[in-house]
Amino acid sequence: MRVLLISTYDLGHQPFGIASPAAWLASDGHSVDCVDISVEPLTEEHIRRADVAALYLPMHTATRLAVPVLERIRRLNPRVRLCCFGLYAPLNEDLLRGLGVEAIIGGEFEAELRRFARGGSPGTLISLEKLNFLVPDRSGLPQLERYSSLRVGKERRLTGYVEASRGCKHLCRHCPIVPVYKGAFRVVPREIVLADIRNQVAAGARHITFGDPDFFNGPAHATRLVEALHAEFPDLTYDATIKIEHLRQRRDLLPVLKGTGCLFVISAVESLDDAVLAKLDKGHTRRDFEETVEDFRRTGLTLAPTFIAFTPWTTLRSYRDLLKALQSLGLVAAVSPVQLALRLLIPNESRLLELPEIQSAITGFDERALLHRWRHADPSVDELAAAVLKLVHREQKRSAGRPAIFRRVWELAEVDVPLPENFDLIPRAAVPYLDEPWYC
C-alpha cells in the first residue's frame, strides 16, 4: 500500500505529526511519501500513485489550507482513500465529509491511521488510546534548514521539534484541545523523545522546541527529560510552552529549566483583565502573570507571553492598558507583534459557546473559514482590530523590528501617554525567538 502523508502548515516546525505516523506505517510494510507543502510542492506524481492520502490538521490555518489540497487530490486521483487526522479534523467533520474524506481521526491518531491503511474504516473517531510510541521517522521530510530557526542576536540556530506529551489536563474555554482530549493528556516515553532529539541533532539541530500543549502537565516527566537531555547534549538549548498557573505552582522548577538549557518559555497569558481570564477559565490572574515575569527575571529566563488581544470583552481602554503593561513590564521585545492583533477564534464545539455573551456576539458559523463569526458591540473595537492586523502584516513584510511595530500600534491605538524617550533603544538582540511569525 502506498500512503501519502501531508502536512499543510505546522507553525514552521518539521512536523512531528507526519514523522510519527510515518514510522508506524513503514513498520507495517507500507511505502510512505511525506510531503510538507509549507516548504515543498505536492506533485501530481505524489497524488496519482497514492492508495491512501492522510492530511495532518493540528490547527486552524492548517485546516483551511487543506481544503484546496483535498479538492486537488480528489480531482487527480478519484480512487484514493482520504483521511484527515489531528485536533481540527473531528471539529470540522461536516466540511471534510463534503470533500470526500472517509476517515476522520482526533486525539491519539497513529494506531487508528495504521488500521485505516490496513483497510479499516473508522469513520469519525476521537481516540485516547495509550500508545506504544515509535521513534518518529523524519527521513522523508525536508531538511531542518527549510524550517523556522532560533534567532539569538545575529546568530541563527537550526531548530528541531519534538512532543513529549499530547492533550492537556486543563479545560480553558477557548482552547481547541479541550473538545478532543476533554482534560486527558498522554505522555510520550522519555527514551522515544530522546531518540527523536538525537536524530535531529545529528541532522544539525542546535535548539529544540518542545511542542507539548503544556510542558508541565507532567512536571516530573518534563524535568527528568530535560535533565537527561542536558547530560547528553550540554550545549543544546530548548524552549517549551507552560501555563502561568503551572509556572506559579512550580516556580521551584524554574532553576531546573535554566540549568538545563531552556532559553525561553511561551505562555498563553491571553488577557490582563481578570474578568476575561475568568471567562476563559485560564486559572491565573493578572497578578500571577506579573509575579511570573519577576520570577523569570530573577532566574535569568525569558518569558514569551501570547495574547488574544481582541475579544467580545475587549474595550479600547483595556487594549491600551495591555500596551501600557507590556511597555512597563519590559516585555515589548519578548512579544511577537501578531500577538497584538489576534482576534478570538471560536471553532466548532468550542466551550466558549456555553457563554451567553458569546452567543449574543456571534453572527453565524462560516464553514469555509472554520469558525463562528462574531461582532463586537462597539464597532470601534472591531475597526481597531482590523487596522492593527493590517499594520502588523505590512510591517512584518518590511522586516520591521518589534519595538518599531509596537510604537506604530501604540500610535494607532491613540494611547493617552507617550512612550519613554529611550524606547527605541530597547536591545532587541537580547531576546531569543523563533523566526516564524504566525501563531494559530
Tab-separated table of C-alpha atoms in Angstrom:
chain	number	residue	atom	x	y	z
A	1	MET	CA	0.000	0.000	0.000
A	2	ARG	CA	1.329	3.470	-0.902
A	3	VAL	CA	0.465	6.061	1.755
A	4	LEU	CA	0.817	9.802	1.218
A	5	LEU	CA	1.160	11.834	4.441
A	6	ILE	CA	0.629	15.562	4.016
A	7	SER	CA	1.264	18.498	6.334
A	8	THR	CA	-0.033	21.851	5.153
A	9	TYR	CA	1.367	24.017	7.961
A	10	ASP	CA	2.738	23.422	11.468
A	11	LEU	CA	3.985	26.789	12.730
A	12	GLY	CA	7.263	26.496	10.866
A	13	HIS	CA	8.229	23.202	12.519
A	14	GLN	CA	9.270	19.992	10.829
A	15	PRO	CA	6.011	18.184	11.668
A	16	PHE	CA	6.064	15.540	14.385
A	17	GLY	CA	2.509	14.758	13.265
A	18	ILE	CA	3.870	13.391	9.978
A	19	ALA	CA	7.112	11.867	11.242
A	20	SER	CA	5.415	9.829	13.971
A	21	PRO	CA	2.792	8.059	11.800
A	22	ALA	CA	5.414	7.616	9.067
A	23	ALA	CA	7.300	5.313	11.453
A	24	TRP	CA	4.165	3.346	12.284
A	25	LEU	CA	3.160	2.909	8.642
A	26	ALA	CA	6.663	1.972	7.478
A	27	SER	CA	6.890	-0.631	10.255
A	28	ASP	CA	3.698	-2.129	8.835
A	29	GLY	CA	5.330	-2.545	5.416
A	30	HIS	CA	3.695	0.382	3.622
A	31	SER	CA	5.547	2.664	1.216
A	32	VAL	CA	5.257	6.150	2.707
A	33	ASP	CA	5.615	9.509	0.974
A	34	CYS	CA	5.840	12.539	3.288
A	35	VAL	CA	5.103	15.995	1.881
A	36	ASP	CA	5.107	19.257	3.830
A	37	ILE	CA	3.526	21.719	1.441
A	38	SER	CA	4.548	24.693	3.583
A	39	VAL	CA	8.093	24.219	2.245
A	40	GLU	CA	7.845	21.891	-0.785
A	41	PRO	CA	5.428	21.148	-3.646
A	42	LEU	CA	2.857	18.382	-3.648
A	43	THR	CA	3.402	16.907	-7.101
A	44	GLU	CA	0.901	15.259	-9.393
A	45	GLU	CA	3.026	12.106	-9.196
A	46	HIS	CA	2.664	12.015	-5.408
A	47	ILE	CA	-1.103	12.195	-5.732
A	48	ARG	CA	-1.613	9.751	-8.594
A	49	ARG	CA	0.445	6.940	-7.064
A	50	ALA	CA	-1.167	7.123	-3.604
A	51	ASP	CA	-3.612	4.477	-2.406
A	52	VAL	CA	-4.221	6.387	0.832
A	53	ALA	CA	-3.751	10.108	1.421
A	54	ALA	CA	-3.812	11.386	5.009
A	55	LEU	CA	-3.680	15.083	5.892
A	56	TYR	CA	-2.488	16.318	9.281
A	57	LEU	CA	-4.739	19.068	10.702
A	58	PRO	CA	-3.287	20.265	14.021
A	59	MET	CA	-4.615	23.824	13.867
A	60	HIS	CA	-6.936	26.303	12.204
A	61	THR	CA	-4.604	27.589	9.471
A	62	ALA	CA	-3.518	24.056	8.544
A	63	THR	CA	-7.145	23.012	8.091
A	64	ARG	CA	-8.056	25.962	5.908
A	65	LEU	CA	-5.026	25.274	3.719
A	66	ALA	CA	-6.075	21.620	3.447
A	67	VAL	CA	-9.352	22.361	1.665
A	68	PRO	CA	-7.914	23.096	-1.821
A	69	VAL	CA	-5.423	20.243	-1.348
A	70	LEU	CA	-8.241	17.766	-0.731
A	71	GLU	CA	-10.113	19.077	-3.771
A	72	ARG	CA	-6.994	18.673	-5.934
A	73	ILE	CA	-6.331	15.134	-4.690
A	74	ARG	CA	-9.933	14.108	-5.410
A	75	ARG	CA	-9.696	15.569	-8.905
A	76	LEU	CA	-6.405	13.874	-9.828
A	77	ASN	CA	-6.931	10.541	-8.066
A	78	PRO	CA	-10.619	9.681	-7.518
A	79	ARG	CA	-9.768	6.172	-6.249
A	80	VAL	CA	-7.615	7.335	-3.335
A	81	ARG	CA	-8.885	6.777	0.210
A	82	LEU	CA	-8.799	10.035	2.141
A	83	CYS	CA	-8.138	10.523	5.842
A	84	CYS	CA	-7.744	13.644	7.981
A	85	PHE	CA	-6.231	13.493	11.451
A	86	GLY	CA	-5.250	15.901	14.206
A	87	LEU	CA	-7.081	18.276	16.545
A	88	TYR	CA	-9.068	20.119	13.907
A	89	ALA	CA	-10.201	17.037	11.988
A	90	PRO	CA	-13.140	15.979	14.215
A	91	LEU	CA	-14.060	19.628	14.842
A	92	ASN	CA	-14.741	20.074	11.118
A	93	GLU	CA	-16.358	16.750	10.254
A	94	ASP	CA	-19.145	18.099	8.037
A	95	LEU	CA	-16.772	20.115	5.860
A	96	LEU	CA	-14.343	17.210	5.475
A	97	ARG	CA	-17.096	14.711	4.680
A	98	GLY	CA	-18.275	17.023	1.924
A	99	LEU	CA	-14.772	16.936	0.462
A	100	GLY	CA	-14.785	13.136	0.271
A	101	VAL	CA	-12.842	12.325	3.432
A	102	GLU	CA	-13.569	8.776	4.572
A	103	ALA	CA	-11.747	8.657	7.936
A	104	ILE	CA	-11.540	11.483	10.487
A	105	ILE	CA	-9.300	10.833	13.483
A	106	GLY	CA	-8.693	13.030	16.511
A	107	GLY	CA	-6.587	12.541	19.614
A	108	GLU	CA	-4.048	9.719	19.538
A	109	PHE	CA	-4.030	9.041	15.835
A	110	GLU	CA	-1.110	6.747	14.955
A	111	ALA	CA	-2.718	3.366	15.660
A	112	GLU	CA	-6.026	4.350	14.034
A	113	LEU	CA	-4.242	5.663	10.972
A	114	ARG	CA	-2.391	2.367	10.681
A	115	ARG	CA	-5.712	0.490	10.933
A	116	PHE	CA	-7.143	2.670	8.176
A	117	ALA	CA	-4.146	1.971	5.913
A	118	ARG	CA	-4.730	-1.747	6.509
A	119	GLY	CA	-8.230	-1.378	5.073
A	120	GLY	CA	-10.283	-0.446	8.115
A	121	SER	CA	-12.728	2.438	8.097
A	122	PRO	CA	-13.041	4.164	11.486
A	123	GLY	CA	-15.427	6.848	10.232
A	124	THR	CA	-15.072	9.672	12.743
A	125	LEU	CA	-13.185	8.758	15.856
A	126	ILE	CA	-11.538	10.505	18.791
A	127	SER	CA	-9.057	8.066	20.290
A	128	LEU	CA	-7.480	8.485	23.711
A	129	GLU	CA	-5.775	5.109	23.471
A	130	LYS	CA	-2.465	4.821	25.332
A	131	LEU	CA	0.021	4.097	22.590
A	132	ASN	CA	3.356	2.330	22.490
A	133	PHE	CA	5.116	5.110	20.605
A	134	LEU	CA	7.777	4.506	17.977
A	135	VAL	CA	10.709	6.795	17.252
A	136	PRO	CA	9.460	9.232	14.572
A	137	ASP	CA	10.788	8.701	11.061
A	138	ARG	CA	11.874	12.068	9.676
A	139	SER	CA	13.817	10.682	6.722
A	140	GLY	CA	11.122	11.620	4.205
A	141	LEU	CA	10.726	15.213	5.374
A	142	PRO	CA	12.626	18.310	4.180
A	143	GLN	CA	15.848	19.172	5.986
A	144	LEU	CA	15.776	21.371	9.107
A	145	GLU	CA	17.295	24.241	7.102
A	146	ARG	CA	13.885	24.679	5.478
A	147	TYR	CA	12.118	25.370	8.760
A	148	SER	CA	11.886	28.038	11.431
A	149	SER	CA	15.128	28.727	13.290
A	150	LEU	CA	16.118	30.199	16.603
A	151	ARG	CA	17.482	33.737	16.456
A	152	VAL	CA	19.796	34.915	19.218
A	153	GLY	CA	21.149	38.292	18.236
A	154	LYS	CA	22.723	37.800	14.806
A	155	GLU	CA	23.111	34.059	15.331
A	156	ARG	CA	20.811	31.544	13.643
A	157	ARG	CA	20.452	28.053	15.113
A	158	LEU	CA	18.793	25.157	13.323
A	159	THR	CA	15.816	24.083	15.392
A	160	GLY	CA	14.258	20.674	15.888
A	161	TYR	CA	10.784	19.941	17.188
A	162	VAL	CA	9.520	17.167	19.472
A	163	GLU	CA	6.455	16.366	21.532
A	164	ALA	CA	6.883	14.859	24.986
A	165	SER	CA	3.137	14.801	25.687
A	166	ARG	CA	-0.190	15.458	23.969
A	167	GLY	CA	-3.523	16.679	25.238
A	168	CYS	CA	-3.941	18.772	28.376
A	169	LYS	CA	-5.291	18.399	31.898
A	170	HIS	CA	-6.984	21.795	31.744
A	171	LEU	CA	-10.272	22.963	30.211
A	172	CYS	CA	-9.616	26.534	29.045
A	173	ARG	CA	-12.757	27.615	27.198
A	174	HIS	CA	-11.081	28.908	24.069
A	175	CYS	CA	-8.652	26.019	23.520
A	176	PRO	CA	-9.220	23.603	20.581
A	177	ILE	CA	-7.561	20.786	22.545
A	178	VAL	CA	-10.447	20.647	25.027
A	179	PRO	CA	-13.222	19.287	22.746
A	180	VAL	CA	-10.894	16.456	21.703
A	181	TYR	CA	-8.991	15.475	24.857
A	182	LYS	CA	-11.528	16.692	27.470
A	183	GLY	CA	-8.909	17.056	30.193
A	184	ALA	CA	-6.817	13.987	29.325
A	185	PHE	CA	-3.162	14.028	28.350
A	186	ARG	CA	-0.801	11.354	27.107
A	187	VAL	CA	2.946	11.087	27.706
A	188	VAL	CA	5.476	10.126	25.047
A	189	PRO	CA	8.107	7.924	26.772
A	190	ARG	CA	11.345	9.680	27.625
A	191	GLU	CA	13.539	7.331	25.588
A	192	ILE	CA	11.396	7.877	22.479
A	193	VAL	CA	11.695	11.662	22.859
A	194	LEU	CA	15.451	11.479	23.444
A	195	ALA	CA	15.940	9.220	20.415
A	196	ASP	CA	13.959	11.683	18.288
A	197	ILE	CA	16.137	14.537	19.546
A	198	ARG	CA	19.334	12.566	18.853
A	199	ASN	CA	18.256	12.120	15.247
A	200	GLN	CA	17.555	15.835	14.869
A	201	VAL	CA	20.850	16.813	16.492
A	202	ALA	CA	22.576	14.512	14.001
A	203	ALA	CA	20.722	16.430	11.277
A	204	GLY	CA	22.133	19.725	12.575
A	205	ALA	CA	19.706	20.898	15.274
A	206	ARG	CA	21.251	23.113	17.952
A	207	HIS	CA	17.960	24.078	19.595
A	208	ILE	CA	14.795	22.066	20.315
A	209	THR	CA	11.202	23.212	20.636
A	210	PHE	CA	9.047	21.091	22.923
A	211	GLY	CA	5.647	21.358	21.279
A	212	ASP	CA	3.590	19.992	24.178
A	213	PRO	CA	0.401	21.998	24.837
A	214	ASP	CA	1.770	22.354	28.381
A	215	PHE	CA	5.206	21.019	29.272
A	216	PHE	CA	4.317	20.987	32.986
A	217	ASN	CA	1.176	18.866	32.671
A	218	GLY	CA	3.591	16.193	33.857
A	219	PRO	CA	6.326	18.139	35.680
A	220	ALA	CA	8.249	15.042	36.794
A	221	HIS	CA	8.287	13.689	33.231
A	222	ALA	CA	9.388	17.086	31.900
A	223	THR	CA	12.208	17.666	34.385
A	224	ARG	CA	13.629	14.146	34.102
A	225	LEU	CA	13.581	14.543	30.339
A	226	VAL	CA	15.434	17.863	30.216
A	227	GLU	CA	17.949	16.704	32.822
A	228	ALA	CA	18.723	13.641	30.688
A	229	LEU	CA	18.840	15.822	27.585
A	230	HIS	CA	21.280	18.275	29.159
A	231	ALA	CA	23.505	15.470	30.411
A	232	GLU	CA	23.790	14.105	26.872
A	233	PHE	CA	23.851	17.415	24.964
A	234	PRO	CA	25.092	20.130	27.352
A	235	ASP	CA	25.291	22.773	24.593
A	236	LEU	CA	21.789	22.145	23.235
A	237	THR	CA	19.173	24.786	24.098
A	238	TYR	CA	15.400	24.449	24.094
A	239	ASP	CA	12.072	26.223	24.581
A	240	ALA	CA	8.729	24.982	25.921
A	241	THR	CA	5.136	26.102	26.468
A	242	ILE	CA	3.873	26.275	30.075
A	243	LYS	CA	0.753	27.798	31.666
A	244	ILE	CA	1.132	30.735	34.057
A	245	GLU	CA	-0.787	28.629	36.579
A	246	HIS	CA	1.887	25.923	36.411
A	247	LEU	CA	4.721	28.428	36.446
A	248	ARG	CA	3.368	29.807	39.729
A	249	GLN	CA	2.701	26.395	41.266
A	250	ARG	CA	6.115	25.002	40.263
A	251	ARG	CA	8.319	28.068	40.352
A	252	ASP	CA	10.782	25.849	42.217
A	253	LEU	CA	11.456	24.212	38.833
A	254	LEU	CA	12.495	27.416	37.067
A	255	PRO	CA	16.157	26.941	38.066
A	256	VAL	CA	15.952	23.420	36.603
A	257	LEU	CA	14.785	24.870	33.300
A	258	LYS	CA	17.520	27.486	33.351
A	259	GLY	CA	20.199	24.980	34.331
A	260	THR	CA	19.317	22.519	31.573
A	261	GLY	CA	19.452	24.958	28.659
A	262	CYS	CA	15.968	26.474	28.449
A	263	LEU	CA	16.175	29.827	26.668
A	264	PHE	CA	12.556	30.895	26.844
A	265	VAL	CA	9.086	29.726	27.840
A	266	ILE	CA	5.968	30.526	25.829
A	267	SER	CA	2.881	31.065	27.982
A	268	ALA	CA	-0.663	31.736	26.809
A	269	VAL	CA	-1.482	34.680	29.056
A	270	GLU	CA	-4.348	35.747	26.742
A	271	SER	CA	-5.527	38.803	28.716
A	272	LEU	CA	-4.582	41.125	31.564
A	273	ASP	CA	-8.228	41.579	32.583
A	274	ASP	CA	-9.132	39.268	35.480
A	275	ALA	CA	-12.787	39.146	34.426
A	276	VAL	CA	-11.819	37.953	30.947
A	277	LEU	CA	-9.352	35.428	32.361
A	278	ALA	CA	-12.170	34.009	34.495
A	279	LYS	CA	-14.460	33.699	31.466
A	280	LEU	CA	-11.701	31.836	29.613
A	281	ASP	CA	-11.081	29.554	32.622
A	282	LYS	CA	-7.368	30.293	32.417
A	283	GLY	CA	-6.608	29.521	36.050
A	284	HIS	CA	-4.449	32.593	36.657
A	285	THR	CA	-4.821	36.288	37.384
A	286	ARG	CA	-3.043	39.392	36.191
A	287	ARG	CA	-1.091	39.427	39.437
A	288	ASP	CA	0.022	35.830	38.817
A	289	PHE	CA	1.346	36.908	35.422
A	290	GLU	CA	3.183	39.928	36.822
A	291	GLU	CA	4.777	37.803	39.538
A	292	THR	CA	5.813	35.233	36.937
A	293	VAL	CA	7.543	37.983	34.957
A	294	GLU	CA	9.555	38.822	38.086
A	295	ASP	CA	10.310	35.138	38.764
A	296	PHE	CA	11.720	34.793	35.251
A	297	ARG	CA	13.866	37.899	35.594
A	298	ARG	CA	15.350	36.622	38.832
A	299	THR	CA	16.030	33.222	37.263
A	300	GLY	CA	17.517	34.632	34.062
A	301	LEU	CA	14.882	33.080	31.786
A	302	THR	CA	12.926	34.794	29.030
A	303	LEU	CA	9.124	34.712	29.184
A	304	ALA	CA	7.390	34.950	25.798
A	305	PRO	CA	3.716	35.664	26.579
A	306	THR	CA	0.972	35.256	23.998
A	307	PHE	CA	-2.344	37.093	23.973
A	308	ILE	CA	-5.800	37.182	22.449
A	309	ALA	CA	-5.850	40.933	22.113
A	310	PHE	CA	-9.383	41.284	20.756
A	311	THR	CA	-12.358	39.512	22.349
A	312	PRO	CA	-16.030	40.446	22.757
A	313	TRP	CA	-14.981	41.822	26.180
A	314	THR	CA	-12.088	43.975	24.913
A	315	THR	CA	-12.573	47.727	25.194
A	316	LEU	CA	-10.428	50.493	23.741
A	317	ARG	CA	-9.347	51.224	27.293
A	318	SER	CA	-8.367	47.609	28.072
A	319	TYR	CA	-6.433	47.331	24.794
A	320	ARG	CA	-4.484	50.468	25.606
A	321	ASP	CA	-3.898	49.076	29.095
A	322	LEU	CA	-2.406	45.923	27.552
A	323	LEU	CA	0.052	48.028	25.557
A	324	LYS	CA	0.968	50.090	28.612
A	325	ALA	CA	1.522	46.965	30.690
A	326	LEU	CA	3.793	45.341	28.099
A	327	GLN	CA	5.872	48.511	27.962
A	328	SER	CA	6.089	48.987	31.735
A	329	LEU	CA	6.944	45.305	32.320
A	330	GLY	CA	9.726	45.464	29.726
A	331	LEU	CA	8.102	42.807	27.511
A	332	VAL	CA	7.863	44.625	24.182
A	333	ALA	CA	10.797	42.741	22.679
A	334	ALA	CA	9.513	39.396	24.025
A	335	VAL	CA	6.069	39.610	22.411
A	336	SER	CA	5.609	38.726	18.759
A	337	PRO	CA	3.761	41.623	17.058
A	338	VAL	CA	0.993	39.320	15.810
A	339	GLN	CA	0.003	38.869	19.470
A	340	LEU	CA	-1.145	42.492	19.450
A	341	ALA	CA	-3.549	41.730	16.598
A	342	LEU	CA	-5.065	38.312	17.299
A	343	ARG	CA	-8.847	38.113	17.447
A	344	LEU	CA	-10.673	35.461	19.481
A	345	LEU	CA	-11.168	32.409	17.289
A	346	ILE	CA	-14.287	30.377	18.071
A	347	PRO	CA	-14.093	26.967	16.356
A	348	ASN	CA	-16.814	24.383	16.191
A	349	GLU	CA	-17.573	22.728	19.557
A	350	SER	CA	-15.701	25.412	21.492
A	351	ARG	CA	-16.583	25.751	25.187
A	352	LEU	CA	-16.884	29.468	24.508
A	353	LEU	CA	-20.291	28.713	23.028
A	354	GLU	CA	-21.517	27.948	26.565
A	355	LEU	CA	-21.369	31.682	27.389
A	356	PRO	CA	-24.497	33.799	26.749
A	357	GLU	CA	-22.402	36.839	25.791
A	358	ILE	CA	-20.655	34.793	23.106
A	359	GLN	CA	-23.983	33.568	21.768
A	360	SER	CA	-25.170	37.168	21.510
A	361	ALA	CA	-21.979	38.234	19.706
A	362	ILE	CA	-21.744	35.506	17.055
A	363	THR	CA	-23.334	36.100	13.664
A	364	GLY	CA	-23.149	32.538	12.322
A	365	PHE	CA	-20.772	29.696	11.527
A	366	ASP	CA	-18.575	30.145	8.467
A	367	GLU	CA	-17.816	26.587	7.339
A	368	ARG	CA	-15.087	27.534	4.891
A	369	ALA	CA	-13.381	29.807	7.424
A	370	LEU	CA	-13.872	27.097	10.103
A	371	LEU	CA	-15.093	29.500	12.758
A	372	HIS	CA	-18.057	31.243	14.300
A	373	ARG	CA	-18.047	34.836	13.112
A	374	TRP	CA	-18.639	37.408	15.829
A	375	ARG	CA	-19.119	41.130	16.015
A	376	HIS	CA	-18.096	43.399	18.883
A	377	ALA	CA	-20.805	45.503	20.497
A	378	ASP	CA	-18.552	48.545	19.939
A	379	PRO	CA	-17.744	48.886	16.210
A	380	SER	CA	-14.670	50.981	17.023
A	381	VAL	CA	-13.038	47.932	18.653
A	382	ASP	CA	-13.554	45.843	15.512
A	383	GLU	CA	-12.187	48.712	13.435
A	384	LEU	CA	-9.084	48.919	15.606
A	385	ALA	CA	-8.578	45.138	15.425
A	386	ALA	CA	-8.680	45.207	11.618
A	387	ALA	CA	-6.317	48.185	11.477
A	388	VAL	CA	-3.787	46.608	13.863
A	389	LEU	CA	-3.784	43.328	11.932
A	390	LYS	CA	-3.199	45.171	8.657
A	391	LEU	CA	-0.409	47.217	10.212
A	392	VAL	CA	1.352	44.177	11.691
A	393	HIS	CA	1.199	42.252	8.401
A	394	ARG	CA	2.591	45.226	6.488
A	395	GLU	CA	5.403	45.950	8.926
A	396	GLN	CA	6.454	42.306	9.243
A	397	LYS	CA	6.741	42.074	5.458
A	398	ARG	CA	9.091	45.045	5.673
A	399	SER	CA	11.082	43.208	8.391
A	400	ALA	CA	10.472	45.986	10.896
A	401	GLY	CA	11.674	45.233	14.426
A	402	ARG	CA	9.354	44.507	17.322
A	403	PRO	CA	9.843	47.874	19.102
A	404	ALA	CA	9.194	49.733	15.849
A	405	ILE	CA	5.967	47.811	15.216
A	406	PHE	CA	4.923	48.279	18.833
A	407	ARG	CA	5.402	52.029	18.513
A	408	ARG	CA	3.151	52.121	15.440
A	409	VAL	CA	0.467	50.068	17.209
A	410	TRP	CA	0.751	52.379	20.236
A	411	GLU	CA	0.156	55.389	17.990
A	412	LEU	CA	-2.672	53.686	16.102
A	413	ALA	CA	-4.439	52.868	19.372
A	414	GLU	CA	-4.038	56.504	20.473
A	415	VAL	CA	-2.638	55.602	23.877
A	416	ASP	CA	-3.027	58.616	26.124
A	417	VAL	CA	0.609	58.779	27.285
A	418	PRO	CA	3.804	58.969	25.198
A	419	LEU	CA	6.361	56.207	25.083
A	420	PRO	CA	9.585	56.842	27.040
A	421	GLU	CA	12.218	58.885	25.252
A	422	ASN	CA	14.655	55.955	25.174
A	423	PHE	CA	12.060	53.458	23.920
A	424	ASP	CA	13.703	52.967	20.517
A	425	LEU	CA	16.944	51.904	22.220
A	426	ILE	CA	15.415	48.653	23.576
A	427	PRO	CA	18.000	45.927	22.766
A	428	ARG	CA	16.044	43.531	20.522
A	429	ALA	CA	19.078	41.223	20.201
A	430	ALA	CA	18.898	40.310	23.897
A	431	VAL	CA	15.693	38.282	23.432
A	432	PRO	CA	15.865	34.833	21.795
A	433	TYR	CA	12.973	33.998	19.483
A	434	LEU	CA	11.864	31.687	16.685
A	435	ASP	CA	11.615	33.388	13.308
A	436	GLU	CA	8.183	32.017	12.328
A	437	PRO	CA	5.817	34.975	12.833
A	438	TRP	CA	2.417	33.231	12.745
A	439	TYR	CA	0.631	31.565	15.599
A	440	CYS	CA	-2.531	29.508	15.014
